[in-house]
């Protein structure tokens, strides 16, 4: 977890507000599984009923794009390395663990969201909308977004 990253800090505040037991992972050094490096996850959360949630936070702004030409797209891209790393962590933690991408959207003031939305979170004067997808579900539907950058995403109709 990088506390200088506002999205990861916001999710930590959300976990605290929900009263969940969690461990924030120090990302200053790459983790090793055996002899090979693996991308760190951001949080390990002890969920309801004893579940173990392995979280990789993906911060996005909505709408995205420049102020003069906003893009109203719920971006859900990740890197191929993100997918591989999160799957490796899930294998290591074993049955009962669920690896999740948490897409945390910082909503711009132009976005109107019903105030009673259970996945809406306010922190430090900003509004965030949380969306999570299990890495195995993501993997099932992902497609290459950019071979050059090694990014993948899920088609919007599936992501919804």
Short mmCIF file of N, CA and C in Angstrom, two decimals:
data_model
loop_
_atom_site.label_atom_id
_atom_site.label_comp_id
_atom_site.label_asym_id
_atom_site.label_seq_id
_atom_site.Cartn_x
_atom_site.Cartn_y
_atom_site.Cartn_z
N UNK A 1 0.85 -1.17 0.00
CA UNK A 1 0.00 0.00 0.00
C UNK A 1 0.89 1.23 0.00
N UNK A 2 0.57 2.13 -0.88
CA UNK A 2 1.32 3.38 -0.99
C UNK A 2 0.45 4.49 -0.43
N UNK A 3 0.74 4.94 0.79
CA UNK A 3 -0.11 5.94 1.43
C UNK A 3 -0.08 7.30 0.74
N UNK A 4 0.89 7.50 -0.16
CA UNK A 4 0.90 8.74 -0.95
C UNK A 4 -0.05 8.63 -2.14
N UNK A 5 -0.54 7.44 -2.42
CA UNK A 5 -1.51 7.24 -3.49
C UNK A 5 -2.89 7.54 -2.91
N UNK A 6 -3.58 8.57 -3.40
CA UNK A 6 -4.85 8.96 -2.79
C UNK A 6 -5.93 7.88 -2.88
N UNK A 7 -5.89 7.05 -3.90
CA UNK A 7 -6.89 5.99 -4.04
C UNK A 7 -6.67 4.89 -2.99
N UNK A 8 -5.42 4.52 -2.79
CA UNK A 8 -5.13 3.50 -1.80
C UNK A 8 -5.39 4.02 -0.39
N UNK A 9 -5.07 5.28 -0.15
CA UNK A 9 -5.36 5.90 1.15
C UNK A 9 -6.87 5.97 1.38
N UNK A 10 -7.62 6.29 0.33
CA UNK A 10 -9.08 6.36 0.45
C UNK A 10 -9.66 4.98 0.75
N UNK A 11 -9.13 3.94 0.11
CA UNK A 11 -9.65 2.60 0.39
C UNK A 11 -9.31 2.18 1.81
N UNK A 12 -8.14 2.55 2.29
CA UNK A 12 -7.79 2.24 3.67
C UNK A 12 -8.79 2.92 4.62
N UNK A 13 -9.13 4.16 4.36
CA UNK A 13 -10.11 4.87 5.18
C UNK A 13 -11.47 4.16 5.13
N UNK A 14 -11.83 3.67 3.95
CA UNK A 14 -13.10 2.94 3.79
C UNK A 14 -13.07 1.66 4.64
N UNK A 15 -11.97 0.92 4.58
CA UNK A 15 -11.87 -0.31 5.37
C UNK A 15 -11.98 -0.01 6.86
N UNK A 16 -11.35 1.08 7.29
CA UNK A 16 -11.43 1.48 8.69
C UNK A 16 -12.86 1.85 9.06
N UNK A 17 -13.52 2.62 8.18
CA UNK A 17 -14.90 3.04 8.45
C UNK A 17 -15.83 1.83 8.57
N UNK A 18 -15.56 0.80 7.78
CA UNK A 18 -16.38 -0.41 7.81
C UNK A 18 -16.04 -1.33 8.98
N UNK A 19 -14.98 -0.99 9.70
CA UNK A 19 -14.57 -1.80 10.85
C UNK A 19 -13.98 -3.14 10.47
N UNK A 20 -13.38 -3.21 9.27
CA UNK A 20 -12.80 -4.47 8.81
C UNK A 20 -11.35 -4.62 9.28
N UNK A 21 -10.97 -5.85 9.54
CA UNK A 21 -9.60 -6.17 9.91
C UNK A 21 -8.80 -6.31 8.62
N UNK A 22 -7.68 -5.59 8.53
CA UNK A 22 -6.90 -5.63 7.28
C UNK A 22 -5.42 -5.42 7.58
N UNK A 23 -4.62 -5.80 6.60
CA UNK A 23 -3.19 -5.52 6.62
C UNK A 23 -2.89 -4.76 5.34
N UNK A 24 -2.26 -3.58 5.48
CA UNK A 24 -1.82 -2.81 4.32
C UNK A 24 -0.41 -3.29 3.97
N UNK A 25 -0.20 -3.64 2.72
CA UNK A 25 1.07 -4.21 2.28
C UNK A 25 2.05 -3.10 1.90
N UNK A 26 3.26 -3.20 2.41
CA UNK A 26 4.32 -2.24 2.10
C UNK A 26 4.83 -2.53 0.69
N UNK A 27 4.67 -1.57 -0.21
CA UNK A 27 5.04 -1.77 -1.61
C UNK A 27 6.43 -1.23 -1.95
N UNK A 28 7.21 -0.87 -0.95
CA UNK A 28 8.51 -0.29 -1.27
C UNK A 28 9.47 -1.32 -1.84
N UNK A 29 9.23 -2.58 -1.58
CA UNK A 29 10.06 -3.64 -2.14
C UNK A 29 9.17 -4.69 -2.79
N UNK A 30 9.62 -5.18 -3.91
CA UNK A 30 8.89 -6.23 -4.62
C UNK A 30 8.95 -7.52 -3.82
N UNK A 31 7.82 -8.20 -3.71
CA UNK A 31 7.76 -9.47 -2.99
C UNK A 31 8.36 -10.58 -3.84
N UNK A 32 8.78 -11.62 -3.19
CA UNK A 32 9.33 -12.79 -3.87
C UNK A 32 8.50 -14.01 -3.47
N UNK A 33 8.13 -14.78 -4.45
CA UNK A 33 7.50 -16.08 -4.20
C UNK A 33 8.49 -17.10 -4.74
N UNK A 34 9.18 -17.75 -3.84
CA UNK A 34 10.27 -18.63 -4.28
C UNK A 34 11.39 -17.78 -4.84
N UNK A 35 11.83 -18.10 -6.03
CA UNK A 35 12.92 -17.37 -6.67
C UNK A 35 12.44 -16.27 -7.61
N UNK A 36 11.13 -16.11 -7.74
CA UNK A 36 10.65 -15.14 -8.73
C UNK A 36 9.91 -13.98 -8.06
N UNK A 37 10.13 -12.76 -8.57
CA UNK A 37 9.43 -11.60 -8.03
C UNK A 37 7.95 -11.63 -8.44
N UNK A 38 7.11 -11.06 -7.60
CA UNK A 38 5.68 -10.98 -7.90
C UNK A 38 5.19 -9.61 -7.46
N UNK A 39 4.27 -9.05 -8.24
CA UNK A 39 3.73 -7.73 -7.92
C UNK A 39 2.99 -7.80 -6.59
N UNK A 40 3.23 -6.82 -5.76
CA UNK A 40 2.56 -6.76 -4.46
C UNK A 40 1.08 -6.47 -4.64
N UNK A 41 0.30 -7.01 -3.72
CA UNK A 41 -1.09 -6.57 -3.65
C UNK A 41 -1.13 -5.41 -2.67
N UNK A 42 -2.28 -4.79 -2.49
CA UNK A 42 -2.36 -3.60 -1.65
C UNK A 42 -2.86 -3.90 -0.23
N UNK A 43 -3.83 -4.80 -0.12
CA UNK A 43 -4.42 -5.10 1.19
C UNK A 43 -4.77 -6.58 1.28
N UNK A 44 -4.66 -7.09 2.48
CA UNK A 44 -5.24 -8.39 2.83
C UNK A 44 -6.32 -8.06 3.84
N UNK A 45 -7.55 -8.47 3.55
CA UNK A 45 -8.68 -8.14 4.40
C UNK A 45 -9.30 -9.42 4.93
N UNK A 46 -9.52 -9.44 6.24
CA UNK A 46 -10.25 -10.54 6.85
C UNK A 46 -11.72 -10.17 6.75
N UNK A 47 -12.41 -10.83 5.84
CA UNK A 47 -13.78 -10.46 5.54
C UNK A 47 -14.79 -11.12 6.45
N UNK A 48 -16.03 -10.83 6.17
CA UNK A 48 -17.16 -11.40 6.90
C UNK A 48 -17.11 -12.93 6.76
N UNK A 49 -17.48 -13.63 7.79
CA UNK A 49 -17.52 -15.11 7.81
C UNK A 49 -16.16 -15.75 7.59
N UNK A 50 -15.09 -15.02 7.89
CA UNK A 50 -13.75 -15.61 7.81
C UNK A 50 -13.11 -15.62 6.44
N UNK A 51 -13.72 -14.97 5.48
CA UNK A 51 -13.11 -14.96 4.15
C UNK A 51 -11.84 -14.11 4.16
N UNK A 52 -10.92 -14.44 3.25
CA UNK A 52 -9.69 -13.67 3.08
C UNK A 52 -9.76 -13.00 1.72
N UNK A 53 -9.73 -11.68 1.73
CA UNK A 53 -9.79 -10.90 0.50
C UNK A 53 -8.42 -10.32 0.20
N UNK A 54 -7.94 -10.54 -0.99
CA UNK A 54 -6.65 -10.04 -1.44
C UNK A 54 -6.93 -8.95 -2.44
N UNK A 55 -6.61 -7.70 -2.09
CA UNK A 55 -7.05 -6.55 -2.88
C UNK A 55 -5.91 -5.86 -3.60
N UNK A 56 -6.16 -5.56 -4.87
CA UNK A 56 -5.28 -4.72 -5.67
C UNK A 56 -6.12 -3.53 -6.11
N UNK A 57 -5.76 -2.34 -5.63
CA UNK A 57 -6.54 -1.13 -5.88
C UNK A 57 -6.17 -0.53 -7.22
N UNK A 58 -7.19 -0.19 -7.99
CA UNK A 58 -7.03 0.49 -9.28
C UNK A 58 -7.81 1.80 -9.20
N UNK A 59 -7.10 2.89 -9.01
CA UNK A 59 -7.73 4.20 -8.90
C UNK A 59 -8.00 4.80 -10.26
N UNK A 60 -9.21 5.31 -10.43
CA UNK A 60 -9.62 5.93 -11.69
C UNK A 60 -10.44 7.17 -11.38
N UNK A 61 -10.44 8.09 -12.31
CA UNK A 61 -11.26 9.30 -12.19
C UNK A 61 -12.44 9.14 -13.14
N UNK A 62 -13.62 9.62 -12.71
CA UNK A 62 -14.81 9.57 -13.57
C UNK A 62 -15.52 10.91 -13.51
N UNK A 63 -15.76 11.54 -14.66
CA UNK A 63 -15.29 11.10 -15.98
C UNK A 63 -13.79 11.34 -16.12
N UNK A 64 -13.21 10.59 -17.03
CA UNK A 64 -11.79 10.74 -17.32
C UNK A 64 -11.58 11.73 -18.44
N UNK A 65 -10.37 11.82 -18.90
CA UNK A 65 -10.05 12.72 -20.01
C UNK A 65 -9.86 14.15 -19.56
N UNK A 66 -9.57 15.03 -20.52
CA UNK A 66 -9.35 16.44 -20.19
C UNK A 66 -10.66 17.14 -19.79
N UNK A 67 -10.53 18.22 -19.04
CA UNK A 67 -11.70 18.95 -18.54
C UNK A 67 -12.62 19.40 -19.67
N UNK A 68 -12.06 19.83 -20.79
CA UNK A 68 -12.88 20.30 -21.90
C UNK A 68 -13.53 19.21 -22.72
N UNK A 69 -13.08 17.99 -22.55
CA UNK A 69 -13.61 16.87 -23.33
C UNK A 69 -13.65 15.61 -22.46
N UNK A 70 -14.56 15.59 -21.48
CA UNK A 70 -14.60 14.45 -20.55
C UNK A 70 -15.03 13.15 -21.25
N UNK A 71 -14.48 12.04 -20.77
CA UNK A 71 -14.83 10.72 -21.28
C UNK A 71 -15.63 10.00 -20.20
N UNK A 72 -16.89 9.74 -20.48
CA UNK A 72 -17.77 9.08 -19.52
C UNK A 72 -17.68 7.56 -19.72
N UNK A 73 -16.52 7.02 -19.37
CA UNK A 73 -16.24 5.60 -19.50
C UNK A 73 -15.72 5.09 -18.16
N UNK A 74 -16.29 4.01 -17.69
CA UNK A 74 -15.82 3.40 -16.45
C UNK A 74 -14.61 2.53 -16.79
N UNK A 75 -13.44 3.15 -16.78
CA UNK A 75 -12.21 2.45 -17.14
C UNK A 75 -11.95 1.30 -16.16
N UNK A 76 -11.61 0.13 -16.71
CA UNK A 76 -11.34 -1.02 -15.85
C UNK A 76 -10.08 -1.76 -16.28
N UNK A 77 -9.13 -1.02 -16.81
CA UNK A 77 -7.91 -1.68 -17.29
C UNK A 77 -6.96 -1.99 -16.14
N UNK A 78 -6.15 -2.99 -16.39
CA UNK A 78 -5.09 -3.41 -15.47
C UNK A 78 -3.94 -3.88 -16.36
N UNK A 79 -2.81 -4.15 -15.76
CA UNK A 79 -1.72 -4.71 -16.54
C UNK A 79 -1.79 -6.23 -16.47
N UNK A 80 -1.21 -6.85 -17.46
CA UNK A 80 -1.12 -8.31 -17.44
C UNK A 80 -0.37 -8.76 -16.19
N UNK A 81 0.65 -8.00 -15.80
CA UNK A 81 1.42 -8.30 -14.58
C UNK A 81 0.52 -8.25 -13.34
N UNK A 82 -0.44 -7.31 -13.31
CA UNK A 82 -1.39 -7.23 -12.20
C UNK A 82 -2.20 -8.52 -12.09
N UNK A 83 -2.69 -9.00 -13.22
CA UNK A 83 -3.51 -10.21 -13.24
C UNK A 83 -2.70 -11.42 -12.78
N UNK A 84 -1.51 -11.58 -13.35
CA UNK A 84 -0.66 -12.72 -12.99
C UNK A 84 -0.29 -12.67 -11.51
N UNK A 85 0.11 -11.50 -11.03
CA UNK A 85 0.50 -11.36 -9.64
C UNK A 85 -0.63 -11.66 -8.67
N UNK A 86 -1.81 -11.13 -8.95
CA UNK A 86 -2.95 -11.34 -8.06
C UNK A 86 -3.36 -12.81 -8.04
N UNK A 87 -3.28 -13.47 -9.18
CA UNK A 87 -3.59 -14.91 -9.22
C UNK A 87 -2.57 -15.72 -8.41
N UNK A 88 -1.31 -15.32 -8.49
CA UNK A 88 -0.28 -16.03 -7.72
C UNK A 88 -0.52 -15.89 -6.22
N UNK A 89 -0.92 -14.69 -5.80
CA UNK A 89 -1.22 -14.50 -4.38
C UNK A 89 -2.40 -15.37 -3.96
N UNK A 90 -3.42 -15.45 -4.80
CA UNK A 90 -4.60 -16.26 -4.47
C UNK A 90 -4.21 -17.74 -4.35
N UNK A 91 -3.34 -18.20 -5.23
CA UNK A 91 -2.88 -19.59 -5.14
C UNK A 91 -2.10 -19.82 -3.85
N UNK A 92 -1.27 -18.86 -3.47
CA UNK A 92 -0.48 -18.97 -2.25
C UNK A 92 -1.38 -19.02 -1.01
N UNK A 93 -2.39 -18.15 -0.97
CA UNK A 93 -3.28 -18.11 0.19
C UNK A 93 -4.25 -19.28 0.22
N UNK A 94 -4.53 -19.87 -0.93
CA UNK A 94 -5.31 -21.10 -1.02
C UNK A 94 -6.81 -20.92 -0.89
N UNK A 95 -7.51 -22.06 -0.72
CA UNK A 95 -8.97 -22.04 -0.63
C UNK A 95 -9.46 -21.10 0.48
N UNK A 96 -10.56 -20.45 0.20
CA UNK A 96 -11.11 -19.50 1.17
C UNK A 96 -10.63 -18.08 0.94
N UNK A 97 -9.69 -17.90 0.02
CA UNK A 97 -9.24 -16.55 -0.30
C UNK A 97 -9.81 -16.14 -1.66
N UNK A 98 -10.08 -14.86 -1.79
CA UNK A 98 -10.59 -14.31 -3.04
C UNK A 98 -9.75 -13.11 -3.41
N UNK A 99 -9.16 -13.17 -4.60
CA UNK A 99 -8.35 -12.06 -5.10
C UNK A 99 -9.26 -11.12 -5.89
N UNK A 100 -9.21 -9.84 -5.55
CA UNK A 100 -10.10 -8.86 -6.17
C UNK A 100 -9.35 -7.64 -6.68
N UNK A 101 -9.75 -7.19 -7.86
CA UNK A 101 -9.38 -5.85 -8.29
C UNK A 101 -10.45 -4.94 -7.71
N UNK A 102 -10.03 -3.90 -7.01
CA UNK A 102 -10.97 -2.91 -6.51
C UNK A 102 -10.77 -1.65 -7.34
N UNK A 103 -11.75 -1.36 -8.18
CA UNK A 103 -11.72 -0.14 -8.98
C UNK A 103 -12.38 0.94 -8.15
N UNK A 104 -11.59 1.92 -7.78
CA UNK A 104 -12.05 3.01 -6.94
C UNK A 104 -12.10 4.26 -7.80
N UNK A 105 -13.32 4.69 -8.12
CA UNK A 105 -13.52 5.83 -9.01
C UNK A 105 -13.73 7.10 -8.20
N UNK A 106 -12.84 8.06 -8.40
CA UNK A 106 -13.03 9.38 -7.79
C UNK A 106 -13.97 10.14 -8.70
N UNK A 107 -15.13 10.49 -8.17
CA UNK A 107 -16.17 11.14 -8.97
C UNK A 107 -15.95 12.65 -9.00
N UNK A 108 -15.96 13.18 -10.19
CA UNK A 108 -15.84 14.62 -10.37
C UNK A 108 -17.14 15.29 -9.94
N UNK A 109 -17.11 16.56 -9.59
CA UNK A 109 -18.31 17.25 -9.09
C UNK A 109 -19.48 17.25 -10.06
N UNK A 110 -19.23 17.04 -11.35
CA UNK A 110 -20.31 17.04 -12.34
C UNK A 110 -21.13 15.76 -12.32
N UNK A 111 -20.70 14.74 -11.59
CA UNK A 111 -21.38 13.45 -11.56
C UNK A 111 -22.40 13.44 -10.42
N UNK A 112 -23.65 13.15 -10.77
CA UNK A 112 -24.71 13.05 -9.76
C UNK A 112 -24.92 11.59 -9.41
N UNK A 113 -24.74 11.26 -8.14
CA UNK A 113 -24.92 9.89 -7.66
C UNK A 113 -25.95 9.94 -6.54
N UNK A 114 -26.91 8.99 -6.54
CA UNK A 114 -27.87 8.96 -5.43
C UNK A 114 -27.14 8.88 -4.09
N UNK A 115 -27.45 9.76 -3.14
CA UNK A 115 -26.72 9.80 -1.87
C UNK A 115 -26.81 8.51 -1.06
N UNK A 116 -27.82 7.69 -1.27
CA UNK A 116 -27.99 6.46 -0.49
C UNK A 116 -27.28 5.27 -1.12
N UNK A 117 -26.50 5.49 -2.16
CA UNK A 117 -25.81 4.38 -2.82
C UNK A 117 -24.84 3.72 -1.84
N UNK A 118 -24.97 2.39 -1.61
CA UNK A 118 -24.13 1.73 -0.60
C UNK A 118 -22.65 1.66 -0.99
N UNK A 119 -22.33 1.81 -2.25
CA UNK A 119 -20.94 1.73 -2.67
C UNK A 119 -20.33 3.10 -2.93
N UNK A 120 -20.99 4.14 -2.45
CA UNK A 120 -20.49 5.50 -2.53
C UNK A 120 -19.79 5.82 -1.21
N UNK A 121 -18.61 6.38 -1.30
CA UNK A 121 -17.82 6.67 -0.11
C UNK A 121 -17.30 8.09 -0.22
N UNK A 122 -17.46 8.85 0.84
CA UNK A 122 -16.94 10.22 0.88
C UNK A 122 -15.74 10.26 1.81
N UNK A 123 -14.66 10.89 1.30
CA UNK A 123 -13.45 10.98 2.11
C UNK A 123 -12.67 12.21 1.68
N UNK A 124 -12.28 13.02 2.68
CA UNK A 124 -11.50 14.23 2.45
C UNK A 124 -12.07 15.11 1.34
N UNK A 125 -13.38 15.29 1.37
CA UNK A 125 -14.03 16.19 0.43
C UNK A 125 -14.24 15.63 -0.96
N UNK A 126 -13.89 14.38 -1.17
CA UNK A 126 -14.05 13.74 -2.48
C UNK A 126 -15.08 12.62 -2.37
N UNK A 127 -15.73 12.32 -3.50
CA UNK A 127 -16.65 11.19 -3.57
C UNK A 127 -15.99 10.07 -4.36
N UNK A 128 -16.11 8.86 -3.85
CA UNK A 128 -15.56 7.68 -4.52
C UNK A 128 -16.66 6.65 -4.69
N UNK A 129 -16.60 5.95 -5.79
CA UNK A 129 -17.50 4.84 -6.05
C UNK A 129 -16.66 3.58 -6.13
N UNK A 130 -17.02 2.55 -5.39
CA UNK A 130 -16.25 1.32 -5.34
C UNK A 130 -16.89 0.25 -6.21
N UNK A 131 -16.04 -0.43 -6.97
CA UNK A 131 -16.45 -1.58 -7.77
C UNK A 131 -15.35 -2.63 -7.61
N UNK A 132 -15.73 -3.86 -7.35
CA UNK A 132 -14.74 -4.92 -7.20
C UNK A 132 -15.09 -6.07 -8.14
N UNK A 133 -14.06 -6.71 -8.65
CA UNK A 133 -14.25 -7.88 -9.51
C UNK A 133 -13.19 -8.91 -9.15
N UNK A 134 -13.64 -10.15 -8.99
CA UNK A 134 -12.70 -11.24 -8.70
C UNK A 134 -11.76 -11.41 -9.87
N UNK A 135 -10.49 -11.60 -9.58
CA UNK A 135 -9.49 -11.72 -10.66
C UNK A 135 -9.83 -12.89 -11.59
N UNK A 136 -10.41 -13.96 -11.06
CA UNK A 136 -10.76 -15.11 -11.92
C UNK A 136 -11.89 -14.74 -12.89
N UNK A 137 -12.85 -13.92 -12.44
CA UNK A 137 -13.90 -13.44 -13.35
C UNK A 137 -13.32 -12.49 -14.37
N UNK A 138 -12.43 -11.63 -13.92
CA UNK A 138 -11.77 -10.67 -14.81
C UNK A 138 -11.01 -11.42 -15.90
N UNK A 139 -10.26 -12.43 -15.49
CA UNK A 139 -9.45 -13.22 -16.41
C UNK A 139 -10.32 -13.90 -17.47
N UNK A 140 -11.47 -14.35 -17.07
CA UNK A 140 -12.38 -15.06 -17.97
C UNK A 140 -12.84 -14.17 -19.13
N UNK A 141 -12.95 -12.86 -18.90
CA UNK A 141 -13.52 -11.96 -19.90
C UNK A 141 -12.53 -10.93 -20.44
N UNK A 142 -11.30 -10.92 -19.92
CA UNK A 142 -10.38 -9.85 -20.31
C UNK A 142 -9.93 -9.99 -21.76
N UNK A 143 -9.55 -8.85 -22.29
CA UNK A 143 -8.99 -8.80 -23.64
C UNK A 143 -7.80 -7.84 -23.61
N UNK A 144 -6.95 -7.96 -24.58
CA UNK A 144 -5.78 -7.08 -24.64
C UNK A 144 -6.24 -5.68 -25.01
N UNK A 145 -5.81 -4.73 -24.23
CA UNK A 145 -6.11 -3.32 -24.52
C UNK A 145 -4.96 -2.69 -25.28
N UNK A 146 -3.73 -2.89 -24.79
CA UNK A 146 -2.54 -2.34 -25.44
C UNK A 146 -1.39 -3.33 -25.32
N UNK A 147 -1.03 -3.97 -26.42
CA UNK A 147 0.13 -4.88 -26.37
C UNK A 147 1.40 -4.13 -25.98
N UNK A 148 1.55 -2.90 -26.45
CA UNK A 148 2.75 -2.11 -26.15
C UNK A 148 2.91 -1.89 -24.65
N UNK A 149 1.82 -1.56 -23.97
CA UNK A 149 1.88 -1.25 -22.54
C UNK A 149 1.56 -2.46 -21.66
N UNK A 150 1.18 -3.58 -22.28
CA UNK A 150 0.87 -4.78 -21.51
C UNK A 150 -0.40 -4.65 -20.69
N UNK A 151 -1.37 -3.91 -21.22
CA UNK A 151 -2.61 -3.70 -20.48
C UNK A 151 -3.74 -4.54 -21.06
N UNK A 152 -4.68 -4.85 -20.17
CA UNK A 152 -5.87 -5.62 -20.52
C UNK A 152 -7.07 -4.91 -19.91
N UNK A 153 -8.25 -5.24 -20.39
CA UNK A 153 -9.48 -4.74 -19.77
C UNK A 153 -10.61 -5.72 -20.06
N UNK A 154 -11.77 -5.40 -19.53
CA UNK A 154 -12.97 -6.21 -19.71
C UNK A 154 -13.96 -5.34 -20.47
N UNK A 155 -14.64 -5.91 -21.48
CA UNK A 155 -15.63 -5.11 -22.20
C UNK A 155 -16.66 -4.50 -21.23
N UNK A 156 -17.08 -3.30 -21.53
CA UNK A 156 -17.97 -2.55 -20.62
C UNK A 156 -19.25 -3.30 -20.31
N UNK A 157 -19.86 -3.95 -21.30
CA UNK A 157 -21.11 -4.66 -21.04
C UNK A 157 -20.91 -5.78 -20.02
N UNK A 158 -19.77 -6.43 -20.05
CA UNK A 158 -19.47 -7.49 -19.09
C UNK A 158 -19.14 -6.89 -17.73
N UNK A 159 -18.37 -5.81 -17.74
CA UNK A 159 -17.95 -5.17 -16.49
C UNK A 159 -19.15 -4.69 -15.68
N UNK A 160 -20.15 -4.16 -16.35
CA UNK A 160 -21.34 -3.69 -15.64
C UNK A 160 -22.02 -4.85 -14.91
#
